[in-house]
Coordinates of C-alpha atoms and ligand atoms in Angstrom, one line a residue:
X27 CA 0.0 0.0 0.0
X28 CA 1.2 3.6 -0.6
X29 CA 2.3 5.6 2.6
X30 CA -0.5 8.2 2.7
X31 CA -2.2 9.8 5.4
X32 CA -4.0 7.0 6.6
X33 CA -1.2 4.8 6.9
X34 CA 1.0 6.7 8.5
X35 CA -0.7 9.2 10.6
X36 CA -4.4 7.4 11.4
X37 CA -3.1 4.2 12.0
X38 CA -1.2 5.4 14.6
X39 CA -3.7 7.3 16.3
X40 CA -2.5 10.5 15.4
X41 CA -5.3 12.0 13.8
X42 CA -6.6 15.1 14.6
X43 CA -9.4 15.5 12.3
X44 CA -9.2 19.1 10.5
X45 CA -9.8 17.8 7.6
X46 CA -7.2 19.3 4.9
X47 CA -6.3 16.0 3.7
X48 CA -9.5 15.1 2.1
X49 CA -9.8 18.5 0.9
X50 CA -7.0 18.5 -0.9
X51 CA -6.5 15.0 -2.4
X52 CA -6.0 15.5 -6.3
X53 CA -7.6 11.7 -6.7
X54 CA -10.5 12.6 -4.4
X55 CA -9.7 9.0 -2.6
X56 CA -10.4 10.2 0.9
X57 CA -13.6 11.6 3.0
X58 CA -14.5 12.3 7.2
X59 CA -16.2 10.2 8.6
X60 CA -16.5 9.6 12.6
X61 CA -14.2 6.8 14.0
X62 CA -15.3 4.8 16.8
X63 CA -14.3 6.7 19.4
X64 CA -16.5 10.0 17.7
X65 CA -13.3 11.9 16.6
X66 CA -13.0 12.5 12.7
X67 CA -10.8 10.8 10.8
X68 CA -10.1 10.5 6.9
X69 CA -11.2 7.4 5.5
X70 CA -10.2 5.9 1.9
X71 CA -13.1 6.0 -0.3
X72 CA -11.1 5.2 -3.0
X73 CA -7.8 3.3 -3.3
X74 CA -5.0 5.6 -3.3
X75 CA -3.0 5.2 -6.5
X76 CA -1.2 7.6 -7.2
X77 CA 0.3 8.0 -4.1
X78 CA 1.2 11.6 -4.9
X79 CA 1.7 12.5 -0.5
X80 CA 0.0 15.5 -1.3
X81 CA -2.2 14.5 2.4
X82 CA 0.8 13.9 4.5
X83 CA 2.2 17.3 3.3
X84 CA -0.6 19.3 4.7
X85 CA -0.8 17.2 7.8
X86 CA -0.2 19.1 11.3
X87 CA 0.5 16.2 12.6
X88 CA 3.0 14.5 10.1
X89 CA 6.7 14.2 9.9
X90 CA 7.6 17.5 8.3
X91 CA 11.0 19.7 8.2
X92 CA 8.5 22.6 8.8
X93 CA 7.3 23.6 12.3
X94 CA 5.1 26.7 13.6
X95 CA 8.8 28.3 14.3
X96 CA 10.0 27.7 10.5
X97 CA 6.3 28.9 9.4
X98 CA 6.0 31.9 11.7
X99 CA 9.3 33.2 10.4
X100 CA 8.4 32.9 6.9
X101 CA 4.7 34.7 7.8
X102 CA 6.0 37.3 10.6
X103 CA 9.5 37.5 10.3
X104 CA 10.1 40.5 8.5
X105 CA 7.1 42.6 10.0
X106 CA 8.7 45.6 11.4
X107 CA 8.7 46.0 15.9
X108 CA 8.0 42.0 16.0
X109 CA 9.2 40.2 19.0
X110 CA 9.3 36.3 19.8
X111 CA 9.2 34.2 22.5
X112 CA 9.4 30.4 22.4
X113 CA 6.4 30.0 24.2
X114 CA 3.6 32.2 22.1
X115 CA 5.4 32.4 18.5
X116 CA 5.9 35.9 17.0
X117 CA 4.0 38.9 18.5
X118 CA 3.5 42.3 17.4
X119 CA 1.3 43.3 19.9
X120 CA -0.8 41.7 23.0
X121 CA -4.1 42.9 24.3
X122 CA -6.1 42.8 27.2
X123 CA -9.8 43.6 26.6
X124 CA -13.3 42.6 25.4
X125 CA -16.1 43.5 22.7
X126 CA -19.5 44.8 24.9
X127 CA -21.8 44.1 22.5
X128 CA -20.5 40.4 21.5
X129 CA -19.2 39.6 25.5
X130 CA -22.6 37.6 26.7
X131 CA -22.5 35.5 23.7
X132 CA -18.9 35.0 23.5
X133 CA -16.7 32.4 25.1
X134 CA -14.6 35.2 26.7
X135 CA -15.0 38.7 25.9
X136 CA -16.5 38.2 22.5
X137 CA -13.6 40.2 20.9
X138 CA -13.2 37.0 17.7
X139 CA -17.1 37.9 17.0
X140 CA -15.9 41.7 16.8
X141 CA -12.9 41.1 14.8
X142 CA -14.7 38.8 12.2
X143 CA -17.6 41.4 11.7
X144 CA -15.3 44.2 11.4
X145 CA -13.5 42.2 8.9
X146 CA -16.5 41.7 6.6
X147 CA -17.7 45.2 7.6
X148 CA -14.0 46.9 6.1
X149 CA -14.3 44.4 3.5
X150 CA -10.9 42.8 4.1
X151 CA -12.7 39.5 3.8
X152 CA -16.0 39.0 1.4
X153 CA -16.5 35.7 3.9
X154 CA -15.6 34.4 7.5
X155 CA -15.2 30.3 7.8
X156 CA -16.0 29.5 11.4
X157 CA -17.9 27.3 13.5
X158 CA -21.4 27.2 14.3
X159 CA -24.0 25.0 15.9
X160 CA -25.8 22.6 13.6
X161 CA -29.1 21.3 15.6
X162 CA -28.2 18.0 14.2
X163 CA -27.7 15.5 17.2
X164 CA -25.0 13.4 14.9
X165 CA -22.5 16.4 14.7
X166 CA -23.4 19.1 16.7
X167 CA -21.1 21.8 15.5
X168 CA -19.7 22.1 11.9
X169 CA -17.8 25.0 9.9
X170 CA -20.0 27.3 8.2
X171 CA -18.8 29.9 5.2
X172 CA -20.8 33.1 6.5
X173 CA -21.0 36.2 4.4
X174 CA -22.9 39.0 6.9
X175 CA -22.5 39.5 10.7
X176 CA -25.7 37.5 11.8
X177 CA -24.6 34.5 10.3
X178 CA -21.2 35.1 12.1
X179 CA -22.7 35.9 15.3
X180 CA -24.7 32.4 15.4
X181 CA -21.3 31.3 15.9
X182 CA -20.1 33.4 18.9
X183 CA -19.2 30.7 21.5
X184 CA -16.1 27.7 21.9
X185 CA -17.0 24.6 20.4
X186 CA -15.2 21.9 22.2
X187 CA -16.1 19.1 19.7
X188 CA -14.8 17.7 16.8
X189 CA -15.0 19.9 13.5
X190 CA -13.7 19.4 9.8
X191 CA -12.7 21.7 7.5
X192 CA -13.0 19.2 3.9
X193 CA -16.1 21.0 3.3
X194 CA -15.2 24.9 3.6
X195 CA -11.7 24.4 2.0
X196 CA -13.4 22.5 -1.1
X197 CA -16.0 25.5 -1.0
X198 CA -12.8 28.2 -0.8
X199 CA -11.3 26.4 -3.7
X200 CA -14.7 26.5 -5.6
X201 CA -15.6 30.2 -4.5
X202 CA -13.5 33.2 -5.7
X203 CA -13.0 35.5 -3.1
X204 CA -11.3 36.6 0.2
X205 CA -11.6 34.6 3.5
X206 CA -10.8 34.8 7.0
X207 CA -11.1 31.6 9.0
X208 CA -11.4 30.9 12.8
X209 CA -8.8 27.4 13.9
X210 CA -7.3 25.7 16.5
X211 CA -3.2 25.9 16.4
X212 CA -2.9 22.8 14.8
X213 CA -6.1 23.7 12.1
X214 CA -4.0 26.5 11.3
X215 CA -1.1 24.8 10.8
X216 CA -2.7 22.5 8.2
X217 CA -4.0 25.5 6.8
X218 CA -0.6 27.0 6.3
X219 CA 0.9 23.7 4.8
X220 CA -1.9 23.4 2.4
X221 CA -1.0 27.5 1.5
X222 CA 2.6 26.4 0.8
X223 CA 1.1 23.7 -1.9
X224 CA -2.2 25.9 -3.3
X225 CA -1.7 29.1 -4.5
X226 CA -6.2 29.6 -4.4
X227 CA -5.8 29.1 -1.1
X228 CA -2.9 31.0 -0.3
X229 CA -4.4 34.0 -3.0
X230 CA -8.2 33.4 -0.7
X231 CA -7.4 33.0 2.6
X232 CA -6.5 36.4 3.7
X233 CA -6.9 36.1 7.6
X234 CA -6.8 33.8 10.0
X235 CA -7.8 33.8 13.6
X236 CA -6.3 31.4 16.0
X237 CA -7.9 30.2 19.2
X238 CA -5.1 29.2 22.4
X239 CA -5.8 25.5 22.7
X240 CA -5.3 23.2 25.6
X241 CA -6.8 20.3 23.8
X242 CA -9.4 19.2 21.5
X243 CA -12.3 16.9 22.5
X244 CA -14.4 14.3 21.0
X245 CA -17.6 13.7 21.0
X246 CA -17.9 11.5 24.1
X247 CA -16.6 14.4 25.9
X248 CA -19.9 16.1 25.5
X249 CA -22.3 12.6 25.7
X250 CA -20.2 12.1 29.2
X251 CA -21.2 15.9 30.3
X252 CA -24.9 16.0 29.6
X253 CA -25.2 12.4 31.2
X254 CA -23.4 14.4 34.4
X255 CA -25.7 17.1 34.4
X256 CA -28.6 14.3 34.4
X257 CA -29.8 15.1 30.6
X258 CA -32.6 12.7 29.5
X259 CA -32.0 11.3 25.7
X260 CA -29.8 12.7 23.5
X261 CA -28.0 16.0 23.2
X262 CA -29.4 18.1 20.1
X263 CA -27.6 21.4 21.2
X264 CA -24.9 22.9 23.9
X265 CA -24.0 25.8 24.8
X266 CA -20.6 25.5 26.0
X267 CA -19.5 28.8 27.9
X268 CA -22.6 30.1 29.9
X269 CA -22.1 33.0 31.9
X270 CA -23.8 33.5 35.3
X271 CA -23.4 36.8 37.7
X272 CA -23.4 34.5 40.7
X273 CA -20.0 33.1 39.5
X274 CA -16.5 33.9 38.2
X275 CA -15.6 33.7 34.9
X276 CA -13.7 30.5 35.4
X277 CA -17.0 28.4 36.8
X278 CA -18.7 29.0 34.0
X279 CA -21.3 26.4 32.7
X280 CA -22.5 24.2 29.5
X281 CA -26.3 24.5 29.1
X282 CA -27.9 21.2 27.2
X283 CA -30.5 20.7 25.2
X284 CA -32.4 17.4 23.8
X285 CA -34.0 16.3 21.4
X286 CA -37.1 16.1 23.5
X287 CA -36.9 19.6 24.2
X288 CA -35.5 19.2 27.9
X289 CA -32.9 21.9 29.2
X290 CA -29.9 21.0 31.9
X291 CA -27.2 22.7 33.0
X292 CA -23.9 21.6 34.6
X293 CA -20.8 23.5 35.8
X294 CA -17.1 23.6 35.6
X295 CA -16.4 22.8 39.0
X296 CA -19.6 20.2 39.3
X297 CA -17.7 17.8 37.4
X298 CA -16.7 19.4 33.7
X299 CA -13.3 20.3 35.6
X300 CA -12.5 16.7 36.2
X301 CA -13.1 15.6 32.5
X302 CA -11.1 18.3 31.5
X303 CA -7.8 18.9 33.4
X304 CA -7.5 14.9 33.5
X305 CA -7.4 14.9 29.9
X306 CA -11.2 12.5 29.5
X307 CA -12.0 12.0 25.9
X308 CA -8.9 14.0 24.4
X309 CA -7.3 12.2 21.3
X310 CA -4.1 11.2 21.6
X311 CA -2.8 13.7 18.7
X312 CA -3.2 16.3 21.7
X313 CA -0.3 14.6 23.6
X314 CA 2.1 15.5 20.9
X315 CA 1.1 19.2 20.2
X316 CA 3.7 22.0 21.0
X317 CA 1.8 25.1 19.9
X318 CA -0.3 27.0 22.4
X319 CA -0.6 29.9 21.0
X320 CA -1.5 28.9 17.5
X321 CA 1.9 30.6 16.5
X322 CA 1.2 31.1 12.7
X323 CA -2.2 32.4 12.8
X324 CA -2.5 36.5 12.1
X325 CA -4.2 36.8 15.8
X326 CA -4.8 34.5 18.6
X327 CA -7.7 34.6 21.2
X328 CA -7.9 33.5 24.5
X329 CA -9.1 33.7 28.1
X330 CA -7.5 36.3 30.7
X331 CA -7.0 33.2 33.0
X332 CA -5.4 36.0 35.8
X333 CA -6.8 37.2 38.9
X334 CA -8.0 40.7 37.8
X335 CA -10.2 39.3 35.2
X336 CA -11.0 36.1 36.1
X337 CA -13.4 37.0 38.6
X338 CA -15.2 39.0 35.8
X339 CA -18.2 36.8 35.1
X340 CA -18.7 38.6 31.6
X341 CA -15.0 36.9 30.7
X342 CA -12.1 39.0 29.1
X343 CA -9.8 38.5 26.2
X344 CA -6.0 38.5 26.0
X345 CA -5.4 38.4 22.6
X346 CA -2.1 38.3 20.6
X347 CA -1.2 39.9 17.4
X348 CA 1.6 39.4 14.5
X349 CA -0.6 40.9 11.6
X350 CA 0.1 44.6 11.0
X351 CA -3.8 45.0 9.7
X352 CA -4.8 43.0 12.3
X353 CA -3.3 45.5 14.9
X354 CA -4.8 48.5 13.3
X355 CA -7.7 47.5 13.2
X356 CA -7.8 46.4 17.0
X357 CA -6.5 50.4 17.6
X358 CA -9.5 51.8 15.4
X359 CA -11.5 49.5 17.2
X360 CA -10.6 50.8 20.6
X361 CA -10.8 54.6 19.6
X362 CA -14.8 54.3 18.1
X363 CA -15.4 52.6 20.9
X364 CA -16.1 49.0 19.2
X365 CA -13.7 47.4 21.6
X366 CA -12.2 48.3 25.0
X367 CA -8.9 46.7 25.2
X368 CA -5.1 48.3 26.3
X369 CA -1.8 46.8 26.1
X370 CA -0.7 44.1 28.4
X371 CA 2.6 42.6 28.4
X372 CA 3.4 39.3 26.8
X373 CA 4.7 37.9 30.0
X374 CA 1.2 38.1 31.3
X375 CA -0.3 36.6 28.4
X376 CA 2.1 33.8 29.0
X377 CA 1.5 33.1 32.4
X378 CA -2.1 33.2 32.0
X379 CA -1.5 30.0 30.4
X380 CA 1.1 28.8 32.5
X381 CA -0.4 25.4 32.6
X382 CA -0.9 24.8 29.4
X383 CA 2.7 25.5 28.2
X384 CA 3.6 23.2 31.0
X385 CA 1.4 20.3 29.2
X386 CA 2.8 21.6 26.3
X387 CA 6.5 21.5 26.5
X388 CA 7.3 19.8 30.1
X389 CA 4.6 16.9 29.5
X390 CA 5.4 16.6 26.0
X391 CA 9.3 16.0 26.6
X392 CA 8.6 13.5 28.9
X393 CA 6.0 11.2 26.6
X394 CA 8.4 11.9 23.5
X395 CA 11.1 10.0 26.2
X396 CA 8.6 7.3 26.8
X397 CA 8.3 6.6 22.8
X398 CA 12.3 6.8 22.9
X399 CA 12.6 4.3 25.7
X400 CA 10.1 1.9 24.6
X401 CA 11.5 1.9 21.6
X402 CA 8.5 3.6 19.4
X403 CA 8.7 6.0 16.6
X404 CA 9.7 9.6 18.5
X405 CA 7.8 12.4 16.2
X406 CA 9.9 15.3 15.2
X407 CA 9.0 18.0 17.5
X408 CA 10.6 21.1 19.1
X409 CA 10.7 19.5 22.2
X410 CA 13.4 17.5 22.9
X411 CA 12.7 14.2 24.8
X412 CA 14.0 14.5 28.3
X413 CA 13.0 12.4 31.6
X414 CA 10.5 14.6 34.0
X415 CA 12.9 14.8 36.9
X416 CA 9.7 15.5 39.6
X417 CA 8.8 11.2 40.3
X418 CA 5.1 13.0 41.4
X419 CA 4.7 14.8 37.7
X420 CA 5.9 11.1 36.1
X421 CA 2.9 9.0 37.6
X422 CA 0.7 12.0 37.0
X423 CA 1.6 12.3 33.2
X424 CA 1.2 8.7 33.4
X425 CA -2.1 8.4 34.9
X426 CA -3.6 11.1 32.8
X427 CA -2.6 9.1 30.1
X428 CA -4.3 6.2 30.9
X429 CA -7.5 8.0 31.8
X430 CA -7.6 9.5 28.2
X431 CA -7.2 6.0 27.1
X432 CA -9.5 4.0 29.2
X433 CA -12.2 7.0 29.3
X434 CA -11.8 6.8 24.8
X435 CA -12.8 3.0 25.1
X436 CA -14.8 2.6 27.8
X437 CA -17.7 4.8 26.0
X438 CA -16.6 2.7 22.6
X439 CA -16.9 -0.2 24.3
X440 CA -19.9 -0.2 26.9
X441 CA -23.2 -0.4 25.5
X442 CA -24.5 1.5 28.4
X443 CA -23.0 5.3 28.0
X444 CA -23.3 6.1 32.0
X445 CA -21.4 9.0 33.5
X446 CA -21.5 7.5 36.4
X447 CA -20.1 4.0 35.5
X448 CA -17.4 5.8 33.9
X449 CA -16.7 7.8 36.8
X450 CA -16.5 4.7 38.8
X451 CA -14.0 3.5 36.4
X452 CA -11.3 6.0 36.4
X453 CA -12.1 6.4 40.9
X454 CA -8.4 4.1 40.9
X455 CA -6.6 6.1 39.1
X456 CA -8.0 9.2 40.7
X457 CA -7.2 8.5 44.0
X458 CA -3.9 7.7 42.9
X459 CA -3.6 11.1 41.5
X460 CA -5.2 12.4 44.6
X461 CA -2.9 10.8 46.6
X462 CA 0.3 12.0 44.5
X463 CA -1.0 15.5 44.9
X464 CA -1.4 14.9 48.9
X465 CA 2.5 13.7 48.9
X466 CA 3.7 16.9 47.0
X467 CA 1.7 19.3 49.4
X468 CA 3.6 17.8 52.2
X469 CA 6.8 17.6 50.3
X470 CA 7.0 21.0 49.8
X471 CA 6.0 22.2 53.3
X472 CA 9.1 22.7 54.9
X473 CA 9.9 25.5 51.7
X474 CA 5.8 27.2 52.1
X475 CA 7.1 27.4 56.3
X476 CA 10.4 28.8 55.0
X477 CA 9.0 31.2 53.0
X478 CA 6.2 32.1 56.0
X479 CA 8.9 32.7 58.5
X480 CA 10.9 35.1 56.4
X481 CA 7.7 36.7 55.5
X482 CA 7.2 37.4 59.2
X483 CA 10.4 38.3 59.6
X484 CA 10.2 41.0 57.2
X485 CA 7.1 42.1 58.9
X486 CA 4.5 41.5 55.8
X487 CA 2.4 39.2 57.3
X488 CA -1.6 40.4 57.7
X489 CA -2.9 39.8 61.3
Ligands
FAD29 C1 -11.1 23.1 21.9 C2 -10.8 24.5 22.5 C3 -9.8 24.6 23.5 C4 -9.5 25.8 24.1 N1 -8.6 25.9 25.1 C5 -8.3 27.1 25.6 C6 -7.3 27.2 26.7 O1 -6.8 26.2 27.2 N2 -7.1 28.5 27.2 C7 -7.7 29.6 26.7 O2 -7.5 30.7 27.2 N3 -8.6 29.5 25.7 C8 -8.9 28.3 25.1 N4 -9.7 28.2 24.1 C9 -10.2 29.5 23.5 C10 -11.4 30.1 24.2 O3 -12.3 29.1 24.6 C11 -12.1 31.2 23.3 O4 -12.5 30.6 22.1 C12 -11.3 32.4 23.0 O5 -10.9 33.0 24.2 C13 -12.1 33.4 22.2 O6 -13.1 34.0 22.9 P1 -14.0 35.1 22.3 O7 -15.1 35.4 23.3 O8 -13.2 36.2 21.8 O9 -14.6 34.3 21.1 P2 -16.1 34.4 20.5 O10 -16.5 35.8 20.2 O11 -17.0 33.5 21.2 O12 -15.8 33.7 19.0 C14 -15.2 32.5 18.9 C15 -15.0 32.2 17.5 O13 -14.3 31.0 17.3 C16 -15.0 30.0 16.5 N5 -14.8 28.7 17.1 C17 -15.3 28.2 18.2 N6 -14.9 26.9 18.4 C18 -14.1 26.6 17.4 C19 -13.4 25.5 17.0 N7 -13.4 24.4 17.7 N8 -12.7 25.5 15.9 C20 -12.7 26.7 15.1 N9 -13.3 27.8 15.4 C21 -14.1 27.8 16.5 C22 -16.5 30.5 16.6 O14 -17.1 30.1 15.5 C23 -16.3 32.0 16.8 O15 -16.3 32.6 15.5 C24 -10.1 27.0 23.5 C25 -11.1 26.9 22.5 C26 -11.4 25.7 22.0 C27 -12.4 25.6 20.9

């Protein structure tokens, strides 16, 4: 058989769905389709013959002599005043802020929504590609081609479930015109590969807006949620990132919706946390990104995970540019009064996602040693493998692991989809984790009574 994308990247579970591959494939021989474990995957609908590698080329997650450092540099390089850290890519400029008239239906601060209607209002772009909720209980979410603001505004809002992009890049390809498009880092990426091989889409994509990614999710994640929050039959929409005035931006809550009509709603810390921070549901192409920031899209969005704006239950943006339009049009924005954002410095933006670098890079070097030591393939990544030196971080790299592993089957496997049989499931490894966490507390108590003391010393203690 010829090495093609399915051979060598979704045979070895390392897959992440966006889609570029069957979009792209001069023979037309592949097509998404949900996998087992309700992720999308390319599937061969007819052989491959040619074996022209075309698929692997715009892969994110392929063997490639191109990273998101190579690729920024090309993109960003050259743009006068840009800096770069290792952590967020090239940046031209970083914002703190948020859009009032898009922040209740946003995720965060609803600044994305502003940017992608002022970008069909200037007409930079004649259409925005971004997601949107279908009403279809088989694939709630999909990416929609939207040429006016309402249609953009229906997708205001995080989808965290799997979407593909075959559809809108075959529609691009098809469809003079200019585009901007909302992606994950690694969607990005693909779409930056596929650039380097198709001058359309290089000449029609004209903007593209990143969104800071911890990790995707399939769609078990969400089947496991609404089951927690009690959710009779099946999902037919969610709302993902609902905002309440009775709590801080970071306990927000998803709001359900079935096909019987019947409403629920469930919240971070009632249970979505768990799923989330022990990495329930997330494909394994996750464990081998390096790219927070999405580092070679024109602007990235995010949260202001910091104490001054977390507490803000309306949510708040940090946002980071590298496009010189993008940047002017955030400082119009600000002075009519579109947007109220202000500087912030990168450091912050950085540490606001200080765990998510850690996953990123610390995690990361640590599973690529794994896949040296066992003797598996180690992908080429810019992380170098190198043994955690903390035991405690180890077993919990290693337990997280397993419960994104065991959490993936056991909803393939059982034929009754039960949160709480699947909570019962992962209780070992929990309490191991638990128990792990208990050990470093107490580990590091003699340096939190060190630091007390000369704290007192100095006299800044509060009585
Ligand atoms: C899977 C996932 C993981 C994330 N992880 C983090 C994280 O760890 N830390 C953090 O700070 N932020 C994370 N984000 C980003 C965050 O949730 C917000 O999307 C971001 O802050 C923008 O908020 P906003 O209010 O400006 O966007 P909005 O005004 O709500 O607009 C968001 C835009 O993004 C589009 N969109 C939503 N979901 C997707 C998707 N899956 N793929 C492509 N486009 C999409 C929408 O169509 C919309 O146009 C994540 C987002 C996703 C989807």
């Amino acid at each position: 058989m010829k090495k093609n994308v399915v051979t060598e990247v979704v045979d070895h579970e390392l897959c992440i769905g966006c889609g570029l591959c069957a979009a792209l494939c001069p023979e037309e021989a592949l097509e998404m389709a949900w996998n087992r474990y309700g992720e999308y995957n390319p599937a061969e609908v007819e052989p491959c013959t040619r074996g022209c590698g075309l698929c692997l080329k715009v892969c994110p997650f392929a063997d490639h002599e191109e990273d998101e450092d190579t690729i920024g540099e090309a993109l960003y390089g050259s743009v006068p005043g840009i800096g770069h850290r290792s952590e967020v890519g090239y940046h031209l400029a970083t914002f703190v802020g948020y859009a009032d008239e898009h922040r209740s239906a946003g995720a965060s601060g609803g600044m994305a929504t502003w940017l992608l209607e002022r970008l069909l209002a200037e007409v930079i772009v004649d259409h925005v590609v971004c997601v949107a909720p279908t009403g279809d209980p088989e694939g709630l979410f999909s990416f929609f081609v939207f040429d006016d603001p309402e249609g953009v505004r229906t997708g205001a809002g995080s989808a965290y479930y799997p979407v593909e992009m075959s559809g809108v890049v075959r529609h691009i390809l098809d469809t003079q015109g200019s585009y901007a498009v909302t992606g994950l880092p690694c969607f990005i990426k693909a779409i930056r590969l596929a650039q380097k091989k198709n001058p359309k889409l290089r000449e029609r994509v004209v903007v593209t807006v990143g969104l800071v990614c911890g990790q995707m999710k399939s769609r078990p994640f969400t089947e496991y949620i609404a089951s927690l929050a009690c959710l009779p039959g099946k999902v037919k929409e969610v709302r993902y990132r609902g905002k309440s005035p009775d709590h801080p931006a970071t306990n927000y809550h998803y709001a359900f919706t079935s096909t019987a009509e019947d409403e629920r709603r469930i919240f971070w810390n009632d249970g979505i946390a768990e799923a989330w921070t022990n990495r329930w549901f997330t494909p394994k192409a996750c464990n081998y990104c390096d790219d927070v920031f999405a580092e070679v899209a024109d602007v990235t969005f995010m949260d202001a995970w910091l104490p001054d704006y977390s507490r803000d239950y309306r949510g708040t943006n940090l946002v980071v540019v590298r496009s010189p339009l993008i940047e002017d049009l955030i400082r119009r924005g600000v002075q009519d009064g579109g947007i109220l954002a202000e500087p912030v410095p990168v450091e912050d933006v950085i540490r606001s996602q200080a765990a998510v670098v850690d996953v990123k890079r610390r995690h990361l070097a640590h599973r690529l040693y794994l896949d040296l030591e066992m003797g598996r393939e180690v992908l080429r990544k810019r992380v170098r493998p190198a043994r955690e030196k903390s035991p405690l971080l180890r077993r919990e790299i290693a337990l997280k692991d397993r419960m994104r592993r065991s959490s993936r089957a056991f909803w393939a496997e059982s034929e009754d989809q039960d949160a709480g049989r699947l909570r019962e499931a992962m209780g070992p490894d929990l309490k191991r984790l638990s128990r792990g966490r208990t050990t470093a507390w107490i580990m590091a108590l003699p340096i939190r009574i060190v630091i007390y003391v000369q704290g007192h010393l100095r006299g800044n203690h509060h009585e």
